[in-house]
Amino acid sequence: MRHALLLAAIGCLLATALSPRRAQGQGQFATERIEQAANILEELVETYGVSGDEERVRDVVRSHLPSWARPRVDSAGNLWVRVGSGDPVVVFVAHLDETGFEITEIRPDGMLEIRNRGGFLPWLWEATPALVHTPAGTVPGVFTPRMQIQDPPRRNPPDGFQVDVGTMSRPATEALGIRVGHKVTSPKQFVRLAGTRATGRSFDDRVGSAAQLLALQRLNPNDLDHEVIFLWVTEEEIGLVGSQVAARELAFQPVRVYAVDTFVSADSPLDPQGFAVTPLGHGPVARAVDNSSVMPPAVLDTLRQLAARRSIPLQVGTTNGGNDGSAFQAWGVVDIPIGWPLRYSHSPVEVIDLTDLVALSDIIKAVAEEW
């Protein structure tokens, strides 16, 4: 409770002291850069990858790496790209996974019992189409609606939230290739809205993954005088699993880690405006404080100065949640979370502004080159 009150107080102070103005540099992004970002993000978003089943997403990331990159995959399924050599070693990390479900039981009547993989509101999925992901492909189904007659009425789905794939028995369901442990999601699509806005599901953290790719594509390895490591990690949504493996491997080597992830913004019609106020289209966000980290003020000042020198719009805010960089803190590595403002986090209708994605990639490139 005290932690929550402290976050709220800091958020109010930052909202007042660092209230974002409409970024002056938004017109600097050529249409071709916006479209390039949209194309990469669309492919990432429309690729499914619940925690523990990220291989398809990892393959998409690998396909967009520059020709000079020499990627490797570790025991946790994390994708690594190392650039440059020498100290100081800095790390960028985004995560590959998305929220969804896992099958825990196939009932005798053929229905699927499922559990959450990641934190979100299950009722947002109720009475919607479902996709069961098997090695042979996806099997369509539906997330069952709640009972029509309840005494007393319940606001949330009943215990044992289920998926119906249309079968009438366990053998019939298994004949479709469905097994316990397979992942379940709903169909999703990247959709352009007016101007540079877009909507879809799993922007968290496909936007971060796209930003790192866009930065790498524009980065000249010969411009670096130290080593920069780009990581795309697994199973963030269920406990920073992949980033913990990477942190143990690197141990004390890095001096800083930049977690590239969502900033859950209060930029929506119903949110109170005293906390996490970071409007879409005003640039990426330095996450000064969240539930897992506090960015040192001197580090934050340096980041803001770098952004100003490069004419990159940068907001500063506090929000709830954690980030992959916190897995590195046990080794004395400074955690510097940076991201983009997101509306309606962990829902099927997340909303972003593509200019924030492009500017975020510019921040990543600037940090790699200068800091």
PDB file of N, CA and C in Angstrom, residues 120-128 157 161 344-348:
ATOM      1  N   PHE A 120      -4.064 -10.404 -17.077  1.00  0.00           N
ATOM      2  CA  PHE A 120      -5.016  -9.625 -17.857  1.00  0.00           C
ATOM      3  C   PHE A 120      -6.417  -9.917 -17.326  1.00  0.00           C
ATOM      4  N   LEU A 121      -7.428  -9.344 -17.955  1.00  0.00           N
ATOM      5  CA  LEU A 121      -8.811  -9.517 -17.526  1.00  0.00           C
ATOM      6  C   LEU A 121      -9.475 -10.594 -18.381  1.00  0.00           C
ATOM      7  N   PRO A 122      -9.710 -11.799 -17.829  1.00  0.00           N
ATOM      8  CA  PRO A 122     -10.240 -12.903 -18.651  1.00  0.00           C
ATOM      9  C   PRO A 122     -11.575 -12.594 -19.304  1.00  0.00           C
ATOM     10  N   TRP A 123     -12.395 -11.753 -18.668  1.00  0.00           N
ATOM     11  CA  TRP A 123     -13.714 -11.506 -19.244  1.00  0.00           C
ATOM     12  C   TRP A 123     -13.636 -10.789 -20.589  1.00  0.00           C
ATOM     13  N   LEU A 124     -12.485 -10.178 -20.903  1.00  0.00           N
ATOM     14  CA  LEU A 124     -12.329  -9.572 -22.227  1.00  0.00           C
ATOM     15  C   LEU A 124     -12.316 -10.616 -23.340  1.00  0.00           C
ATOM     16  N   TRP A 125     -12.039 -11.864 -22.995  1.00  0.00           N
ATOM     17  CA  TRP A 125     -11.963 -12.947 -23.973  1.00  0.00           C
ATOM     18  C   TRP A 125     -13.264 -13.749 -24.044  1.00  0.00           C
ATOM     19  N   GLU A 126     -14.120 -13.559 -23.074  1.00  0.00           N
ATOM     20  CA  GLU A 126     -15.345 -14.358 -22.979  1.00  0.00           C
ATOM     21  C   GLU A 126     -16.222 -14.185 -24.220  1.00  0.00           C
ATOM     22  N   ALA A 127     -16.763 -15.317 -24.702  1.00  0.00           N
ATOM     23  CA  ALA A 127     -17.684 -15.319 -25.849  1.00  0.00           C
ATOM     24  C   ALA A 127     -17.044 -14.717 -27.098  1.00  0.00           C
ATOM     25  N   THR A 128     -15.759 -15.030 -27.315  1.00  0.00           N
ATOM     26  CA  THR A 128     -15.043 -14.586 -28.517  1.00  0.00           C
ATOM     27  C   THR A 128     -14.420 -15.805 -29.189  1.00  0.00           C
ATOM     28  N   PRO A 157     -16.076 -14.388 -15.414  1.00  0.00           N
ATOM     29  CA  PRO A 157     -16.389 -15.728 -15.902  1.00  0.00           C
ATOM     30  C   PRO A 157     -16.338 -16.737 -14.765  1.00  0.00           C
ATOM     31  N   PHE A 161     -12.846 -21.465 -16.712  1.00  0.00           N
ATOM     32  CA  PHE A 161     -13.024 -20.855 -18.022  1.00  0.00           C
ATOM     33  C   PHE A 161     -12.635 -21.883 -19.088  1.00  0.00           C
ATOM     34  N   TYR A 344      -4.997   0.948 -23.236  1.00  0.00           N
ATOM     35  CA  TYR A 344      -5.765  -0.299 -23.121  1.00  0.00           C
ATOM     36  C   TYR A 344      -4.843  -1.523 -23.084  1.00  0.00           C
ATOM     37  N   SER A 345      -3.842  -1.459 -22.211  1.00  0.00           N
ATOM     38  CA  SER A 345      -2.834  -2.515 -22.131  1.00  0.00           C
ATOM     39  C   SER A 345      -3.450  -3.875 -21.834  1.00  0.00           C
ATOM     40  N   HIS A 346      -2.864  -4.918 -22.438  1.00  0.00           N
ATOM     41  CA  HIS A 346      -3.263  -6.314 -22.247  1.00  0.00           C
ATOM     42  C   HIS A 346      -4.729  -6.541 -22.605  1.00  0.00           C
ATOM     43  N   SER A 347      -5.199  -5.846 -23.605  1.00  0.00           N
ATOM     44  CA  SER A 347      -6.553  -6.059 -24.108  1.00  0.00           C
ATOM     45  C   SER A 347      -6.476  -6.375 -25.599  1.00  0.00           C
ATOM     46  N   PRO A 348      -7.576  -6.800 -26.203  1.00  0.00           N
ATOM     47  CA  PRO A 348      -7.556  -7.055 -27.652  1.00  0.00           C
ATOM     48  C   PRO A 348      -7.508  -5.794 -28.500  1.00  0.00           C
TER      49      PRO A 348
END
